[in-house]
Coordinates of C-alpha atoms in Angstrom, one line a residue:
X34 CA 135.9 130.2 89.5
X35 CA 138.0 128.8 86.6
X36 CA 136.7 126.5 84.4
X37 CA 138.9 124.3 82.1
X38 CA 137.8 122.1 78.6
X39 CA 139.6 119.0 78.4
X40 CA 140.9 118.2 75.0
X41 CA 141.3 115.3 72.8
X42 CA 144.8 115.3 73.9
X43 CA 144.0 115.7 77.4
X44 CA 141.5 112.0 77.6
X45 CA 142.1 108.8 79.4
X46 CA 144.7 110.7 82.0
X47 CA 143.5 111.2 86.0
X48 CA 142.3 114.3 87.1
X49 CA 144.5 115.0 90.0
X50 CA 147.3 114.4 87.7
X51 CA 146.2 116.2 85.0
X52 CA 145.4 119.1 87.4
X53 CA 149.2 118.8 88.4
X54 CA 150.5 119.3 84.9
X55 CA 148.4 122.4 84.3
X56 CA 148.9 124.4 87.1
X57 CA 152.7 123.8 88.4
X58 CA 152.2 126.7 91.1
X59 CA 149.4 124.7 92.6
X60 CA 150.2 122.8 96.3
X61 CA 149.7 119.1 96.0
X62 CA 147.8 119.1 99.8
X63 CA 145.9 122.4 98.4
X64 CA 144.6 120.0 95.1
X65 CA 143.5 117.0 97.1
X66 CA 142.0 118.9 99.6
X67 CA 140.1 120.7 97.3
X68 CA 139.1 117.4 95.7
X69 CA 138.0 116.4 99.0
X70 CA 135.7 119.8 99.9
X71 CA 134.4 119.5 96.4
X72 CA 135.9 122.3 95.5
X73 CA 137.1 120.8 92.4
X74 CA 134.5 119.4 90.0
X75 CA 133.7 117.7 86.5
X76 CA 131.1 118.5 84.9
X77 CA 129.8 120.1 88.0
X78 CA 129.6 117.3 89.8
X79 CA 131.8 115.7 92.7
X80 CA 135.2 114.1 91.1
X81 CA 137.5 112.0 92.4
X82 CA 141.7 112.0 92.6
X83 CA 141.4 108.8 90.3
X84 CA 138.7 110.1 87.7
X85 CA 139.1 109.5 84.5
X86 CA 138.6 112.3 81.7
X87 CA 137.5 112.6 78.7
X88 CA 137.1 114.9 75.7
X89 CA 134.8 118.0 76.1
X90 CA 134.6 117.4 80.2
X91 CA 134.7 120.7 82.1
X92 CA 136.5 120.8 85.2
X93 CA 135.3 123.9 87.7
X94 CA 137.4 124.8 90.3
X95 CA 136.9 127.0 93.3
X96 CA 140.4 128.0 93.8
X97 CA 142.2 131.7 94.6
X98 CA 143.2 132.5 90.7
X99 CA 147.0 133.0 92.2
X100 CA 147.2 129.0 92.7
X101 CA 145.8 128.5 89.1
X102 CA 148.2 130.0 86.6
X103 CA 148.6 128.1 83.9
X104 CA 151.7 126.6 82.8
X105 CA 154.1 128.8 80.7
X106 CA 153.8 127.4 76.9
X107 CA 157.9 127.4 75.7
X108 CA 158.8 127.1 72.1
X109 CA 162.9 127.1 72.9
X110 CA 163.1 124.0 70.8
X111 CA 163.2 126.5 67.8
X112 CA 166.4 126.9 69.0
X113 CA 167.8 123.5 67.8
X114 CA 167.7 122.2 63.9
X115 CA 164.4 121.0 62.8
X116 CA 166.4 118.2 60.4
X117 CA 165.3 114.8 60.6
X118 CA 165.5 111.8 58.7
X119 CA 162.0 110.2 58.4
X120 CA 161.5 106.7 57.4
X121 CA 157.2 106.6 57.8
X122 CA 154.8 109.6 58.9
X123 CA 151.4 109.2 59.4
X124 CA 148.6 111.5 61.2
X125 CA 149.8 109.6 64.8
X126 CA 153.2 108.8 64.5
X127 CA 156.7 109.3 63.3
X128 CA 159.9 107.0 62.6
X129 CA 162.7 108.9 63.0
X130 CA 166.2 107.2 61.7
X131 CA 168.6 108.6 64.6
X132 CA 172.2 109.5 63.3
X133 CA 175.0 108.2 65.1
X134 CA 176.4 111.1 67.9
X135 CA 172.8 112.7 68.2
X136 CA 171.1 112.2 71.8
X137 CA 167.5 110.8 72.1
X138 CA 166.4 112.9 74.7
X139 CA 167.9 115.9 76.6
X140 CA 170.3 115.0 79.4
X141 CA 170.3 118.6 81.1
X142 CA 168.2 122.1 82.1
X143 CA 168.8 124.0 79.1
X144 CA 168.0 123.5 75.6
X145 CA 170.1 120.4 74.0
X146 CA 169.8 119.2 70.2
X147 CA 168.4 115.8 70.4
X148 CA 165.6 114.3 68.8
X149 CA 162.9 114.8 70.9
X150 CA 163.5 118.6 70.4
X151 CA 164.9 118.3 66.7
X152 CA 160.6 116.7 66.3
X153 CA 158.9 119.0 68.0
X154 CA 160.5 121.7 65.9
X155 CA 159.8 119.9 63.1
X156 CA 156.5 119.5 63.6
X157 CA 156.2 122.9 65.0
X158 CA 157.2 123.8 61.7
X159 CA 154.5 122.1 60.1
X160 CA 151.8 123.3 61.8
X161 CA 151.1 120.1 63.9
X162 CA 152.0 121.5 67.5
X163 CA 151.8 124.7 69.0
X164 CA 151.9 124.5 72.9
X165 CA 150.2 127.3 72.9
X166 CA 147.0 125.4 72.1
X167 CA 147.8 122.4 74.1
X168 CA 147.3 122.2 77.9
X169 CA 149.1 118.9 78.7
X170 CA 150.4 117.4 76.0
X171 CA 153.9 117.4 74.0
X172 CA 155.1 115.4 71.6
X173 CA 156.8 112.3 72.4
X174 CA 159.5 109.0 71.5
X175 CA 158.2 106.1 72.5
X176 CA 162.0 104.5 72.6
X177 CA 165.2 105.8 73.1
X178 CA 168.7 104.6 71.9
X179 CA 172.4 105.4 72.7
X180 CA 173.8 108.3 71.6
X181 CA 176.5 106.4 69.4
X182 CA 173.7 104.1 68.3
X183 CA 171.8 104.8 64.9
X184 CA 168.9 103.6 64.3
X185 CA 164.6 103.8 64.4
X186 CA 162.9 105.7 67.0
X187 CA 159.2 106.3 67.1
X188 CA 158.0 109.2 68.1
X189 CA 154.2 109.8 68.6
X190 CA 152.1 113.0 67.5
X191 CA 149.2 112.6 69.4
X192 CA 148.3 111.5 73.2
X193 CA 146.0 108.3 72.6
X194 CA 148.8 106.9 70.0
X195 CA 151.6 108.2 73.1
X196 CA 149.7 105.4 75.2
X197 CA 148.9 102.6 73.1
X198 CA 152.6 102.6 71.3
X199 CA 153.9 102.7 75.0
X200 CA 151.5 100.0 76.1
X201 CA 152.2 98.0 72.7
X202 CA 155.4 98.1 73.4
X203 CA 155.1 97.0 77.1
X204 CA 153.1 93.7 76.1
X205 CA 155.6 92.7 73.1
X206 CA 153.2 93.9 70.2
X207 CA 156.3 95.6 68.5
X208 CA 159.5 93.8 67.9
X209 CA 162.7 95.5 67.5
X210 CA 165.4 94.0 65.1
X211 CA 169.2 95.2 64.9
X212 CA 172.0 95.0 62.7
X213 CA 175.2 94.5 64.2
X214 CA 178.8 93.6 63.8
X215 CA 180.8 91.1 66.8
X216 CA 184.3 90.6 66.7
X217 CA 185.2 87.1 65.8
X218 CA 183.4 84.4 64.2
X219 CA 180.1 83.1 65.3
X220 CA 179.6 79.4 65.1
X221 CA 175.9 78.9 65.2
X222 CA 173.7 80.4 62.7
X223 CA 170.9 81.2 65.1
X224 CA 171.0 81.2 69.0
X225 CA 169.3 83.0 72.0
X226 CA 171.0 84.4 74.6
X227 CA 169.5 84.5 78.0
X228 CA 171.3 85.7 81.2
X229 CA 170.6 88.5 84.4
X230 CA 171.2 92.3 84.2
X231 CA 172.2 94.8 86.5
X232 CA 172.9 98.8 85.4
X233 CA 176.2 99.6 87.6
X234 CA 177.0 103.3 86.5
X235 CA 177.4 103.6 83.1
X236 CA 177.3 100.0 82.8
X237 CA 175.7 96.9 82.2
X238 CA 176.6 93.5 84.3
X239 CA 175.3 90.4 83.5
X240 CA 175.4 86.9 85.6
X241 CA 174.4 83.4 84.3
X242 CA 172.2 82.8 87.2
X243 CA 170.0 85.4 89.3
X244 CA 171.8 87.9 91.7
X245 CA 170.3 90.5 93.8
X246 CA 168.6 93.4 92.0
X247 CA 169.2 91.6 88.5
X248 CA 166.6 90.8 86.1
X249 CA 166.1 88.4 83.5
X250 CA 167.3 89.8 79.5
X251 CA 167.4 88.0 76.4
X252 CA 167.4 88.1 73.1
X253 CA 167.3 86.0 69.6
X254 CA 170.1 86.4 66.9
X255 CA 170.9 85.0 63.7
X256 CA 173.9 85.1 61.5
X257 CA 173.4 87.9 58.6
X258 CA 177.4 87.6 57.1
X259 CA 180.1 86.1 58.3
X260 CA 183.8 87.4 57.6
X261 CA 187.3 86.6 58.2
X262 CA 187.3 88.4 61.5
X263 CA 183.7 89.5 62.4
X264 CA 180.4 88.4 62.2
X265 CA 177.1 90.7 60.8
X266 CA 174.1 89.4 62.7
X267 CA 170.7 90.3 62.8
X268 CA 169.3 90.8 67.0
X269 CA 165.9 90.5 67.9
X270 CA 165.4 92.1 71.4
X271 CA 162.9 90.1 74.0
X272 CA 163.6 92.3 76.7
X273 CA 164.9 96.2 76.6
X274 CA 167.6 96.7 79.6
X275 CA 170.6 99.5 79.2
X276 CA 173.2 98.1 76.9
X277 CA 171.6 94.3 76.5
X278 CA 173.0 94.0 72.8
X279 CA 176.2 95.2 73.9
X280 CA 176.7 93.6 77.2
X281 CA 175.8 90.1 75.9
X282 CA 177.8 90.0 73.5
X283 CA 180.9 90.6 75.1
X284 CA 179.5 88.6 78.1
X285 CA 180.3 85.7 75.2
X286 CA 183.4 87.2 73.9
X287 CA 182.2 88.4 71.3
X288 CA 181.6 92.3 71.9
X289 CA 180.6 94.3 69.3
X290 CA 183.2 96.4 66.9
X291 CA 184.5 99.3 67.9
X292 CA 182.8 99.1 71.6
X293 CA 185.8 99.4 73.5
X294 CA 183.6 99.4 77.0
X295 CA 182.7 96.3 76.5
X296 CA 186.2 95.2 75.3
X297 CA 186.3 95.5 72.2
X298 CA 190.0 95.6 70.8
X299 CA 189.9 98.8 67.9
X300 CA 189.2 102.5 69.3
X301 CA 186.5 103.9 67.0
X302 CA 184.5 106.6 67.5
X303 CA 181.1 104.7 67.8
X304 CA 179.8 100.8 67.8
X305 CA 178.6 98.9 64.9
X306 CA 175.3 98.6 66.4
X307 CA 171.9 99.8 64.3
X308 CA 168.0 100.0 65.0
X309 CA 167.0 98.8 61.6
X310 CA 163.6 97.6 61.7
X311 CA 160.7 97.4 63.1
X312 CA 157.5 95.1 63.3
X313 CA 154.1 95.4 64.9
X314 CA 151.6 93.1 65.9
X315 CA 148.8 95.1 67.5
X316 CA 145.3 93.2 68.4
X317 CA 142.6 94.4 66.2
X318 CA 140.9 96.4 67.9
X319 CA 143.9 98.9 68.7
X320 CA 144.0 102.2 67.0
X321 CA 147.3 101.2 65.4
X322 CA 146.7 98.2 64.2
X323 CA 147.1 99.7 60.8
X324 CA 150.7 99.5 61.6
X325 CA 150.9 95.0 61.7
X326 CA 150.4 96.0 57.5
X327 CA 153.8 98.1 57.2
X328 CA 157.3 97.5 56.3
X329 CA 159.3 99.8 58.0
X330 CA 163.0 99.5 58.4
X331 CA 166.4 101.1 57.1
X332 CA 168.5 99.3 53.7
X333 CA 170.8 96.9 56.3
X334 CA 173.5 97.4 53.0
X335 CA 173.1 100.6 53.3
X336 CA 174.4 100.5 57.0
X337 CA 177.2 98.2 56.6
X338 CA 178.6 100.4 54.5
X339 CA 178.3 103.0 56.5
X340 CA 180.2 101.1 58.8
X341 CA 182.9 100.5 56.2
X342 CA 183.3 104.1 55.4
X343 CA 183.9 104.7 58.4
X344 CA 186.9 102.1 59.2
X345 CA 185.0 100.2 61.5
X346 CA 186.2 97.1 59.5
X347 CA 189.6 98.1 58.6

């Protein structure tokens, strides 16, 4: 018989699929089985595939130890810089301010700088995770952005603020604001774009009525600077599809500098697009409702010129 703890980190998740995470060697038909046979309990009782668990629950189960070996705790993120730009910390989250040409996440098998691996070292470094000591958990961002796009991610240290920053940002209680540049002039101080998206390869398609397989995007903008030749606006995202900023603008002919796959005219390396701020609206009674209180965002002067320094405007 093994007997497992679950830990703070380990709450609110289902047993089966907690059980999965645990012990990768495991058979699924073996597990539910064993559910069913009562082989598997909590608490030494009968449990369910749907049980919920919480902190300082023991799960027994009845197993042959060769299906039970724990997952293999891996620390090759060491292996990447631990160098991050941090606009807020606290003892649940982080706000990381993504540089232009650095991945969000990993996009293959082996080891890749990006910033999910870039935190975990960094936090490894601090003494704030060591999967060694955790059985299901890792370290997470909650958002993810192009690899050419700077700008906020936020990145959660513990499992409960992992779900209610995910869930918060699934019902709309944190709004994302950008700072971009469009080619052209803008006529209309504020506006609100609203059309239907569809991811074709590496691309986003939008329609001004419903298609098959589209879905409604939108968004809010309002004029920050205008110029000659371009337009700084600030964009407030309602919905969160692959390339929305990018795609509506040029769906209005307006793309956005330097974003030559959505037709923009100058080849630069990256587009004038940037995360820059962030607000939160969480109902009371949510652990982060700390968060509606804070001011988090990156100098918008700061990135235009960034932008200029780097002959985005030229």
């Amino acid at each position: 018989m093994k007997e497992i703890i679950i830990k703070p980190n380990d709450e609110g998740q289902r047993a089966d699929r907690f059980l999965m995470k645990l012990f990768p060697d495991l058979p699924m038909g073996m597990l539910y089985k064993a559910i069913r046979n009562k082989k598997i309990k909590v608490n030494r009782k009968r449990c369910t595939n749907d049980q919920r668990l919480h902190a300082g629950d023991q799960i027994q189960l009845f197993l042959p130890p060769q299906w039970l070996e724990e997952k293999k705790a891996t620390v090759a993120f060491l292996q990447v810089p631990k160098a991050l730009s941090i606009v807020y910390e606290d003892d649940q989250i982080v706000v990381i301010d993504k540089p232009v040409g650095l991945r969000s996440q990993s996009d293959q098998a082996q080891v890749q700088d990006c910033v999910v691996n870039r935190l975990l070292h960094y936090l490894y470094a601090k003494g704030e995770y060591d999967p060694e000591k955790e059985q299901s958990f890792t370290p997470a961002i909650c958002n993810r952005l192009d690899r050419n796009t700077r700008g906020l991610i936020i990145a959660a240290k513990t499992a409960k603020a992992l779900r209610e920053m995910n869930e918060g940002i699934r019902e709309h209680h944190v709004q994302k604001y950008y700072l971009a540049c469009v080619e052209g002039v803008l006529q209309t101080k504020t506006g609100e774009l609203r059309l239907y998206h569809k991811k074709e390869g590496t691309k986003a398609i939008l329609f001004e009525t419903p298609k098959p397989d589209t879905k409604p995007c939108s968004l809010r903008y309002q004029i920050w600077k205008k110029h000659a030749q371009h337009t700084i606006i600030e964009v407030e995202l309602i919905s969160g599809k692959f390339h929305q900023i990018r795609a509506m603008f040029a769906f209005i002919h307006h793309p956005l500098l330097g974003d030559v796959k959505y037709g923009a005219k100058k080849q630069v390396a990256y587009q004038a697009l940037a995360a820059y701020r962030l607000c939160f609206h969480f109902p009371i009674h949510s652990g982060l409702a700390y968060l509606n209180e804070k001011r988090i965002m990156i100098d918008p002067e700061s990135i235009v010129d960034m932008w200029q320094r780097q002959t985005l405007f030229g």
